[in-house]
mmCIF file with all atom_site columns, C-alpha atoms in Angstrom:
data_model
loop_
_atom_site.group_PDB
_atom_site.id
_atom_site.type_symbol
_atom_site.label_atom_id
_atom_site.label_alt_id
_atom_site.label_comp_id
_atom_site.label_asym_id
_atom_site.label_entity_id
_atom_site.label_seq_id
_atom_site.pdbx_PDB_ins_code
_atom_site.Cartn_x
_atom_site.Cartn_y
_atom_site.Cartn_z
_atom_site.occupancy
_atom_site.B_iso_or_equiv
_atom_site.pdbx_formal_charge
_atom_site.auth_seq_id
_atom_site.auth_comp_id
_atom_site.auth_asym_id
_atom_site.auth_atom_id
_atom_site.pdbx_PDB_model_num
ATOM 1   C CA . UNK A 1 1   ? 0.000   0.000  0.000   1.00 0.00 ? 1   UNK A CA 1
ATOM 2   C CA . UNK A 1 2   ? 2.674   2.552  0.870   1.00 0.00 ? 2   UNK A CA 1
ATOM 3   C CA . UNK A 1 3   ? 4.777   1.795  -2.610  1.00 0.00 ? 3   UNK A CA 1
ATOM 4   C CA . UNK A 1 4   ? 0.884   2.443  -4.228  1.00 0.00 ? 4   UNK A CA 1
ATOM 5   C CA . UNK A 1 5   ? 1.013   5.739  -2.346  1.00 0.00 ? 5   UNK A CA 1
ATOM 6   C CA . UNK A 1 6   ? 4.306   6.592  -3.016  1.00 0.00 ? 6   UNK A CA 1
ATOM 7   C CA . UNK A 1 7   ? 4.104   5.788  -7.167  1.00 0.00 ? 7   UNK A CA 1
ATOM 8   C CA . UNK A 1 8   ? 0.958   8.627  -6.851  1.00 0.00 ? 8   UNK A CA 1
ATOM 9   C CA . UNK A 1 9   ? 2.938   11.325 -5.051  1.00 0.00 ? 9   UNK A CA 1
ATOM 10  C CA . UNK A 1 10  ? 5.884   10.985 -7.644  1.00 0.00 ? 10  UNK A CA 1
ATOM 11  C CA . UNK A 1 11  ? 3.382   11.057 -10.565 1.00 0.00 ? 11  UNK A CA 1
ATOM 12  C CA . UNK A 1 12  ? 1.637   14.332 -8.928  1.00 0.00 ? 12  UNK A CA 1
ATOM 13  C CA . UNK A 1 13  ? 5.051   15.508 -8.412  1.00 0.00 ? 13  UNK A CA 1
ATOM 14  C CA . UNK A 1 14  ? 6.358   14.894 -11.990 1.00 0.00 ? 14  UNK A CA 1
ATOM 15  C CA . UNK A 1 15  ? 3.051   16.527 -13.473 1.00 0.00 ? 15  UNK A CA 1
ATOM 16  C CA . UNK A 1 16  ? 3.092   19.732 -11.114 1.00 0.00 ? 16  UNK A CA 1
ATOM 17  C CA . UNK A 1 17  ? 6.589   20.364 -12.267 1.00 0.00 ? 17  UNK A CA 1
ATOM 18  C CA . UNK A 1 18  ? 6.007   19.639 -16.164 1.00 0.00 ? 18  UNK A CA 1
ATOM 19  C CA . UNK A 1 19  ? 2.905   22.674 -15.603 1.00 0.00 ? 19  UNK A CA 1
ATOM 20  C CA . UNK A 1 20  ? 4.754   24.755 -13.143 1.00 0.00 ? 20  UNK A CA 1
ATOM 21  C CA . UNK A 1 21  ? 7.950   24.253 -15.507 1.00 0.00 ? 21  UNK A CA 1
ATOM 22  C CA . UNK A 1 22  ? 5.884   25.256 -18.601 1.00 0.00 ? 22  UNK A CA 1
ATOM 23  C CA . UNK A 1 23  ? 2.798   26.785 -17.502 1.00 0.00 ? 23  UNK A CA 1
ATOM 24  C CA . UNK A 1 24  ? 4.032   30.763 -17.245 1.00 0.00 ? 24  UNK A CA 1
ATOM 25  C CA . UNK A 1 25  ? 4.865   30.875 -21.253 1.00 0.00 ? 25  UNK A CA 1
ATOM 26  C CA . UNK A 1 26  ? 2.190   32.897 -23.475 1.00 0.00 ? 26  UNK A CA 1
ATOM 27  C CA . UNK A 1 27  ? 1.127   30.784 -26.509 1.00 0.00 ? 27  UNK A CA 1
ATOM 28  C CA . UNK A 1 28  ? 1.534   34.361 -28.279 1.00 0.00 ? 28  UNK A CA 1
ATOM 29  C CA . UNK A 1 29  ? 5.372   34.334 -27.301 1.00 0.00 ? 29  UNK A CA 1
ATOM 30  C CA . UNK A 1 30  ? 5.806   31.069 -29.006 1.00 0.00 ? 30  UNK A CA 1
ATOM 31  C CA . UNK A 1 31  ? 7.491   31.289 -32.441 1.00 0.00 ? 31  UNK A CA 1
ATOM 32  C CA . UNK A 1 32  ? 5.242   29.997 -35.344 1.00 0.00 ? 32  UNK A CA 1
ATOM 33  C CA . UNK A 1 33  ? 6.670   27.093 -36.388 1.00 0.00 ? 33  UNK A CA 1
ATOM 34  C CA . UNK A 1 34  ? 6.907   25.563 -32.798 1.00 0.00 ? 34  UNK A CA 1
ATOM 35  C CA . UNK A 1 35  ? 3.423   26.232 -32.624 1.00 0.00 ? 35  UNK A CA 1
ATOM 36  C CA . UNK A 1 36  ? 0.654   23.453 -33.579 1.00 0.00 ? 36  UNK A CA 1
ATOM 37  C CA . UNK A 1 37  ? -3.005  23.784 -34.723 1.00 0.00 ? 37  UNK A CA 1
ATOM 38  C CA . UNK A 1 38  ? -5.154  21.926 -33.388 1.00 0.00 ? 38  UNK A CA 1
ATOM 39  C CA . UNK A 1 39  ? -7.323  20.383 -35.659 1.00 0.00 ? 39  UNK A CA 1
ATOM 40  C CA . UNK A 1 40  ? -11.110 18.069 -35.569 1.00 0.00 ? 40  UNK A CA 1
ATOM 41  C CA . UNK A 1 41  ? -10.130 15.231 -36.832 1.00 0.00 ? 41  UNK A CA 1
ATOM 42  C CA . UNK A 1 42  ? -13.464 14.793 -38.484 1.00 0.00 ? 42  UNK A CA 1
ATOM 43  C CA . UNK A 1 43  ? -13.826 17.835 -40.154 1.00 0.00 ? 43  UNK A CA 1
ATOM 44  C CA . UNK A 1 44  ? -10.274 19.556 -41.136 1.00 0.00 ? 44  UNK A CA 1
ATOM 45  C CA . UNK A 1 45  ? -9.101  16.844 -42.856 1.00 0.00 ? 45  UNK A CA 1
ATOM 46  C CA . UNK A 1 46  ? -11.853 15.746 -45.310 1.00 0.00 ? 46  UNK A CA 1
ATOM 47  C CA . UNK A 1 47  ? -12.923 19.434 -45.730 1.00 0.00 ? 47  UNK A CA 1
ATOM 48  C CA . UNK A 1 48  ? -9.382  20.290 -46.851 1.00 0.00 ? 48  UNK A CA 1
ATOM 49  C CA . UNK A 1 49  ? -9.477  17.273 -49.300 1.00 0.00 ? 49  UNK A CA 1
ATOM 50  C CA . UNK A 1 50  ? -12.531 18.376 -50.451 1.00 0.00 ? 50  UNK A CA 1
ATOM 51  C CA . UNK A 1 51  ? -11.611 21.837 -50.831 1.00 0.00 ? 51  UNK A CA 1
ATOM 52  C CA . UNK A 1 52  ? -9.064  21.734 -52.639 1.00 0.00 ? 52  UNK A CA 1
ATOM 53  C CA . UNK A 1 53  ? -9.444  18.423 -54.896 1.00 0.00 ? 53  UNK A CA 1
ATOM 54  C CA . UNK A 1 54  ? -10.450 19.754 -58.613 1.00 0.00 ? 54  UNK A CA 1
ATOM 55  C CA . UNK A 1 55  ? -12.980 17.557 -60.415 1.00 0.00 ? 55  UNK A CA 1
ATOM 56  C CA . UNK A 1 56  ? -14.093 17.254 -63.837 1.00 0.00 ? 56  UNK A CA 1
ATOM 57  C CA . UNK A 1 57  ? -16.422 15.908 -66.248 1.00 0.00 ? 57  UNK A CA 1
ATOM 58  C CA . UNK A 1 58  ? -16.330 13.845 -68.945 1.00 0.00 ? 58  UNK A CA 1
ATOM 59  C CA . UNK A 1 59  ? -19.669 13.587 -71.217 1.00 0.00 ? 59  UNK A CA 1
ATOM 60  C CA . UNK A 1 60  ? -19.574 10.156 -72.995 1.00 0.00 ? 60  UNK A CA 1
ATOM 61  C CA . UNK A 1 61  ? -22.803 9.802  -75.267 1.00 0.00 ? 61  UNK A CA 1
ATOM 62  C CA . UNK A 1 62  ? -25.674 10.216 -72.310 1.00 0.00 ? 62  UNK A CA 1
ATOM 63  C CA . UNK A 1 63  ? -23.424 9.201  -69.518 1.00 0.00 ? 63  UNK A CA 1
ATOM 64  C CA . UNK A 1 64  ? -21.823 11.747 -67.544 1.00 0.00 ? 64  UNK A CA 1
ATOM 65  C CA . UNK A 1 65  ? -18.706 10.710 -65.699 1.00 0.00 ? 65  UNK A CA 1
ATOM 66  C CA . UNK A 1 66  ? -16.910 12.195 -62.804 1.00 0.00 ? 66  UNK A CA 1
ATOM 67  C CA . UNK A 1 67  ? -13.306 12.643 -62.180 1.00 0.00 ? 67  UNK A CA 1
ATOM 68  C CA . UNK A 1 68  ? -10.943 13.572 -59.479 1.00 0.00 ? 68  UNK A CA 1
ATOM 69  C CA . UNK A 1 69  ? -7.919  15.506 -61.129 1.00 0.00 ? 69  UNK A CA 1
ATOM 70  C CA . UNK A 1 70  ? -4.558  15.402 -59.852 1.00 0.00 ? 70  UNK A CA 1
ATOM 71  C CA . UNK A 1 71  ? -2.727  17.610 -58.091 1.00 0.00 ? 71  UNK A CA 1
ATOM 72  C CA . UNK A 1 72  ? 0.013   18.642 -60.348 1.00 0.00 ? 72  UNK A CA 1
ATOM 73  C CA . UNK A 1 73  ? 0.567   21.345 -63.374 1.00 0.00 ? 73  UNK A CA 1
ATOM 74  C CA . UNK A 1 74  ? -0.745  19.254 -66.341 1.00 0.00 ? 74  UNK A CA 1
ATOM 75  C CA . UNK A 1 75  ? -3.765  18.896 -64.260 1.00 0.00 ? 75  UNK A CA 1
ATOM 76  C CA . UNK A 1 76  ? -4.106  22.729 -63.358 1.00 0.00 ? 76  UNK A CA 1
ATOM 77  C CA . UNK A 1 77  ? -3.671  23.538 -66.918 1.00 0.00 ? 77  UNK A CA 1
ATOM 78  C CA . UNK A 1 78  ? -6.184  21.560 -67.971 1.00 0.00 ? 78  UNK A CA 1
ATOM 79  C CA . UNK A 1 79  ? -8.521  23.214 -65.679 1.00 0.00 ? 79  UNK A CA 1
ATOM 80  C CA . UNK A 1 80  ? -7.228  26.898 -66.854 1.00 0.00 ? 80  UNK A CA 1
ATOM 81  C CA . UNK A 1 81  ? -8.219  25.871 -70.920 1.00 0.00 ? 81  UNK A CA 1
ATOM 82  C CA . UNK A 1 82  ? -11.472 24.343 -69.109 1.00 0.00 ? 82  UNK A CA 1
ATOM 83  C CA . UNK A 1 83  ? -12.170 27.624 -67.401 1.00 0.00 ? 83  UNK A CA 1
ATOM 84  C CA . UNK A 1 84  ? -12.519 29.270 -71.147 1.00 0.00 ? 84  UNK A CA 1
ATOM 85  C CA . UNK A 1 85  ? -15.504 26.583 -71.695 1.00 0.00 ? 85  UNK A CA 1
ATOM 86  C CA . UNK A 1 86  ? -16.014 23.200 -72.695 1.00 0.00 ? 86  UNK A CA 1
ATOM 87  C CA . UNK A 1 87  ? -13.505 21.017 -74.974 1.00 0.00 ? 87  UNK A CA 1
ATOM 88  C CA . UNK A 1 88  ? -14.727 18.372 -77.307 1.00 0.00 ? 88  UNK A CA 1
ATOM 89  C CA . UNK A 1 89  ? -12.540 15.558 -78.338 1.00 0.00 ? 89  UNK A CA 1
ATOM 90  C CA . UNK A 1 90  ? -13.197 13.035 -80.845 1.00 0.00 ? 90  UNK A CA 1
ATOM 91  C CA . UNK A 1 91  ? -11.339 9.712  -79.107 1.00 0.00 ? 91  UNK A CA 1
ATOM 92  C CA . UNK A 1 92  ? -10.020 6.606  -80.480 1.00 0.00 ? 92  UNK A CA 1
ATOM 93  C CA . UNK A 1 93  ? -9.749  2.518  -79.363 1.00 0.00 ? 93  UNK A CA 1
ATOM 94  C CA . UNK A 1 94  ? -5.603  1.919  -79.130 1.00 0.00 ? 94  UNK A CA 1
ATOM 95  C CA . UNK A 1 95  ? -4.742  -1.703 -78.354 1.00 0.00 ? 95  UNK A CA 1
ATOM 96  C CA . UNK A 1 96  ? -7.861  -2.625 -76.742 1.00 0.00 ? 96  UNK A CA 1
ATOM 97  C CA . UNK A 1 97  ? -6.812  -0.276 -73.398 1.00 0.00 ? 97  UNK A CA 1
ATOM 98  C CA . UNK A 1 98  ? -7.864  2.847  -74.356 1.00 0.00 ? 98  UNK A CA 1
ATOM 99  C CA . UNK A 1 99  ? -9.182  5.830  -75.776 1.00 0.00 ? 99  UNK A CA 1
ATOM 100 C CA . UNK A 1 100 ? -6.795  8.676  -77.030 1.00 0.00 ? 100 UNK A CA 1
ATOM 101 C CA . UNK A 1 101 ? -7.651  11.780 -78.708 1.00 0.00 ? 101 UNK A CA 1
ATOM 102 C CA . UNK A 1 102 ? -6.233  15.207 -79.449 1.00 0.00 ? 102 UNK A CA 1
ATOM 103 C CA . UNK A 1 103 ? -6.217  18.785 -76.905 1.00 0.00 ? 103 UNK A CA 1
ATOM 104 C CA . UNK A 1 104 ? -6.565  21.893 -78.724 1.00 0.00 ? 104 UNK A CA 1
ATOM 105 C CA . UNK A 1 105 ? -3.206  23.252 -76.794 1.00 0.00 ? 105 UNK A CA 1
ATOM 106 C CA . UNK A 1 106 ? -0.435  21.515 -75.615 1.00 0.00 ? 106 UNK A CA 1
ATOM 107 C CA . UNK A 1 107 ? -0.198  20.891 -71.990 1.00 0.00 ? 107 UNK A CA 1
ATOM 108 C CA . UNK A 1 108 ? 3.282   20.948 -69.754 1.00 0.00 ? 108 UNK A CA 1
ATOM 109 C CA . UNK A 1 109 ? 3.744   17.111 -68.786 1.00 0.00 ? 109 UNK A CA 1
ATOM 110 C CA . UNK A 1 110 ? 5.035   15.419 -65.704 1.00 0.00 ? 110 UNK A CA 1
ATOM 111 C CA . UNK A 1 111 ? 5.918   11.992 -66.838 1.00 0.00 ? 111 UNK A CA 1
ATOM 112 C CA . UNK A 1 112 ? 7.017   9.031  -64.339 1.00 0.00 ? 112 UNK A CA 1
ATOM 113 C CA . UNK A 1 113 ? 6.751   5.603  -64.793 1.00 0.00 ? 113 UNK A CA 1
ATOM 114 C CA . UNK A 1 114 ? 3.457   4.488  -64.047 1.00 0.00 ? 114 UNK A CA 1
ATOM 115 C CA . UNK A 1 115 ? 1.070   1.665  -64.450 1.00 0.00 ? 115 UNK A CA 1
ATOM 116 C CA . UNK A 1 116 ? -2.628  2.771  -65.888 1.00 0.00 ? 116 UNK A CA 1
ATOM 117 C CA . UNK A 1 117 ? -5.672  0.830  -64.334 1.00 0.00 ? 117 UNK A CA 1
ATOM 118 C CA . UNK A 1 118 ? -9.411  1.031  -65.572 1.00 0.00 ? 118 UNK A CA 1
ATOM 119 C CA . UNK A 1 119 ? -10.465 4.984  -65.132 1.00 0.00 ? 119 UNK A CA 1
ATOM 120 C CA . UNK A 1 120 ? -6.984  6.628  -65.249 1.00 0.00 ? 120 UNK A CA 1
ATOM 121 C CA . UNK A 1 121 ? -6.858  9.926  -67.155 1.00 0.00 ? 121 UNK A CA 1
ATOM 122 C CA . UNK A 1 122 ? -3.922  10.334 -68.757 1.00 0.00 ? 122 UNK A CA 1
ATOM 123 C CA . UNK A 1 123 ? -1.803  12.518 -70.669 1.00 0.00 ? 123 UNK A CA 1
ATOM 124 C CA . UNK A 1 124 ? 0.359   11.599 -73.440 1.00 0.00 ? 124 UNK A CA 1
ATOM 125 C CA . UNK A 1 125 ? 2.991   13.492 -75.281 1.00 0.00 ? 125 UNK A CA 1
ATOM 126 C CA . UNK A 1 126 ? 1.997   16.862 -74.095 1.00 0.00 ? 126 UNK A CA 1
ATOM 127 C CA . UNK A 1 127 ? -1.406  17.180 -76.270 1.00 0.00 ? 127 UNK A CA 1
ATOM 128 C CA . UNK A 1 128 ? -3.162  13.697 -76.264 1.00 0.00 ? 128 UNK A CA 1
ATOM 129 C CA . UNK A 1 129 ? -6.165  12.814 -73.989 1.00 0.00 ? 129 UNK A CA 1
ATOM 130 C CA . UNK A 1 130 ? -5.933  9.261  -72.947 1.00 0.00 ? 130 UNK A CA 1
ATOM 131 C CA . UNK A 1 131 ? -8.734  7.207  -70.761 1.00 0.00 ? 131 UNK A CA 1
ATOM 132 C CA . UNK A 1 132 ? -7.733  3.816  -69.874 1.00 0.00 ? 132 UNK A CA 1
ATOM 133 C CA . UNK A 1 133 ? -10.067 0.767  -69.620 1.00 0.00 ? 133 UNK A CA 1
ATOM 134 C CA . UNK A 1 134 ? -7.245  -1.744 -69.025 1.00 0.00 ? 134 UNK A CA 1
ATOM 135 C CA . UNK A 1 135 ? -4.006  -1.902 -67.627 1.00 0.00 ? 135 UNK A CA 1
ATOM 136 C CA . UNK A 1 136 ? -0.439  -0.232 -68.823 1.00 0.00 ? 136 UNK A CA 1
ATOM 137 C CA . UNK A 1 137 ? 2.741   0.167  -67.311 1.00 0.00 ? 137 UNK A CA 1
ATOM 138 C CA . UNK A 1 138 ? 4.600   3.614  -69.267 1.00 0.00 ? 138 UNK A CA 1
ATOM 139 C CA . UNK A 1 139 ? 6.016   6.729  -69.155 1.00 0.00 ? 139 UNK A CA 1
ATOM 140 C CA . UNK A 1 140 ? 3.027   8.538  -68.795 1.00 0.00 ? 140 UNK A CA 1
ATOM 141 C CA . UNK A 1 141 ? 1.452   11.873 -66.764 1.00 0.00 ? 141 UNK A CA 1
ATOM 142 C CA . UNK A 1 142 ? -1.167  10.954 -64.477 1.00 0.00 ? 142 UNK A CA 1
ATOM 143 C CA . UNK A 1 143 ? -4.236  13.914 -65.369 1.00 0.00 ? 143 UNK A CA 1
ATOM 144 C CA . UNK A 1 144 ? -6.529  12.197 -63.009 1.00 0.00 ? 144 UNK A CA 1
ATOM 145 C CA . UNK A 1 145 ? -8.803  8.921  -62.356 1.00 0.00 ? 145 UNK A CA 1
ATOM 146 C CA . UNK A 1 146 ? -12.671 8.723  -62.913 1.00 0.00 ? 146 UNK A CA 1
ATOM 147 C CA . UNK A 1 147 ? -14.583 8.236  -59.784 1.00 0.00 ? 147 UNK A CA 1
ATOM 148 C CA . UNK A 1 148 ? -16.828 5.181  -59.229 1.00 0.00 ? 148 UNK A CA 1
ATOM 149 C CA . UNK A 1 149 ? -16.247 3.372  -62.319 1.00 0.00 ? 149 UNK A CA 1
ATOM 150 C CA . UNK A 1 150 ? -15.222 -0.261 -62.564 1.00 0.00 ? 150 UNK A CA 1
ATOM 151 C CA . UNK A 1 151 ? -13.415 -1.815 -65.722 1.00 0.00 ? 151 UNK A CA 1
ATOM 152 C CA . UNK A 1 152 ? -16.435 -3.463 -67.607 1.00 0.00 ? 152 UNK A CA 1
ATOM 153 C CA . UNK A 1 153 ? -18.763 -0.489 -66.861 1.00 0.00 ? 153 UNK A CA 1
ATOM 154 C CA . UNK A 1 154 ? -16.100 2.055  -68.646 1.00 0.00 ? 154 UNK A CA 1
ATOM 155 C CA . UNK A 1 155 ? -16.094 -0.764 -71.636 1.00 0.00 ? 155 UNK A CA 1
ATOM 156 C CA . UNK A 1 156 ? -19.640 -0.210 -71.829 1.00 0.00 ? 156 UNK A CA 1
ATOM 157 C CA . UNK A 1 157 ? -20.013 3.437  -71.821 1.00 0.00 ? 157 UNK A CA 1
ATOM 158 C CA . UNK A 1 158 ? -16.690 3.945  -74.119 1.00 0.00 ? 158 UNK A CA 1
ATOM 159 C CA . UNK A 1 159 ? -17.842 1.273  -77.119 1.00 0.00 ? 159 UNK A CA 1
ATOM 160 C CA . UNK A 1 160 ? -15.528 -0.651 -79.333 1.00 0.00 ? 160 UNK A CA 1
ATOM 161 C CA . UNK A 1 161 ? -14.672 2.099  -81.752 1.00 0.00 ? 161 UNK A CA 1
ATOM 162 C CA . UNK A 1 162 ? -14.717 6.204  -81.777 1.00 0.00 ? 162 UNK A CA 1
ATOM 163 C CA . UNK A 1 163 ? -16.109 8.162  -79.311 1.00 0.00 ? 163 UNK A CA 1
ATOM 164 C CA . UNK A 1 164 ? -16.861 12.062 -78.898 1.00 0.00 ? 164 UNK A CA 1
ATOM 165 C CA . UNK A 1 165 ? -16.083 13.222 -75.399 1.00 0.00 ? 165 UNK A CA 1
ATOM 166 C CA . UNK A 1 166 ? -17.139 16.788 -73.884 1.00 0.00 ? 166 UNK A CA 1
ATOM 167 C CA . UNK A 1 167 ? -14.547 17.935 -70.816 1.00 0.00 ? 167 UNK A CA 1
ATOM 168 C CA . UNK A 1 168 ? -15.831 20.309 -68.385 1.00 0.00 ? 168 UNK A CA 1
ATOM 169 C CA . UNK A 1 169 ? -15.377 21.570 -64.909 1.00 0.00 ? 169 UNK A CA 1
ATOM 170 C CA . UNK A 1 170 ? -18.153 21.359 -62.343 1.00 0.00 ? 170 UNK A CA 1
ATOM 171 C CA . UNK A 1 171 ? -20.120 24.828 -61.915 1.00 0.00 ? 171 UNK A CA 1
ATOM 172 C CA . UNK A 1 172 ? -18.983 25.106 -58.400 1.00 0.00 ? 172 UNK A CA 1
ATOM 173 C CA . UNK A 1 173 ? -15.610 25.091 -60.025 1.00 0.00 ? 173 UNK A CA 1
ATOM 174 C CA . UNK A 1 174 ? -16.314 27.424 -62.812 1.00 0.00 ? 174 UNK A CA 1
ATOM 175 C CA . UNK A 1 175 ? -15.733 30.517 -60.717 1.00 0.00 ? 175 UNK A CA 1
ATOM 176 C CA . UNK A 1 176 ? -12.954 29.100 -58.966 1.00 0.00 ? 176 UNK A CA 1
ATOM 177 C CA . UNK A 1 177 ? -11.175 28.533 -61.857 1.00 0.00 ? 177 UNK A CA 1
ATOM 178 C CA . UNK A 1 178 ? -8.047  30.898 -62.802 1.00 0.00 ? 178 UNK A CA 1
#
């Protein structure tokens, strides 16, 4: 019983000092980057990834598809020729994996070795508009991945031969845009 009694006093005694230590110093006086937010778990987080992840969309025929961009250049220039207005692409079938068709302006790449999966937006060479149904491993730049989308649906919404695509950014993006 005394060594329970004694482990509490030492504990008190070791706490009182770590606040009596620390406890005079104004969080004001603090320099910046010693300081931390404190953030809801709950809320900061997913409303930061919300907030700042850019979307697009992709008309297909009557289906209207939804994408999460990436976070890089290729991606924000994309959304800077989006924010002049909508960009129609007439898209090909390439070796059964994908459908490529031509921007109307070049966009800067960021190519690293990657491998594709169904729903990857891609960007080829600088000016070519690539969606992916299958797999590829290449030198590629990652533009962004369509949300909710499994391989066999995109098969069924992208055909077996050409396709006319409309890109677009979401209204609540519109305004945002540069």
């Amino acid at each position: 019983m005394k060594n329970k009694i004694l482990a509490v006093i030492c504990a008190c005694a070791v706490l009182l000092s770590m606040t009596t230590c620390g406890g005079d110093t104004d969080p004001a006086q603090i320099p910046e980057q010693n300081q931390t937010e404190i953030q809801d778990p709950e809320t900061s987080s997913s409303e930061e990834k919300e907030g700042s992840e850019m979307r697009l969309n992709i008309q297909a025929g009557e289906h209207l598809l939804t994408a999460t961009l990436a976070q890089n250049s290729s991606a924000e220039a994309l959304v800077e020729m989006l924010s002049e207005g909508t960009v129609t692409i007439q898209m090909s079938d390439y070796a059964n994996m994908e459908k490529v068709g031509s921007l109307p302006d070049s966009l800067p790449g960021n190519d690293e070795q990657i491998s594709t999966e169904a729903g990857d937006l891609i960007l080829y060479q600088g000016n070519s508009f690539v969606i992916y149904y299958d797999t590829n491993s290449w030198n590629l730049t990652r533009l962004g991945k369509i949300n909710d989308m499994n391989q066999q649906e995109l098969k069924e919404i992208l055909g077996d031969g050409d396709i006319t695509v409309e890109l677009s950014l979401p209204a609540d993006q519109r305004m945002k845009a540069p």
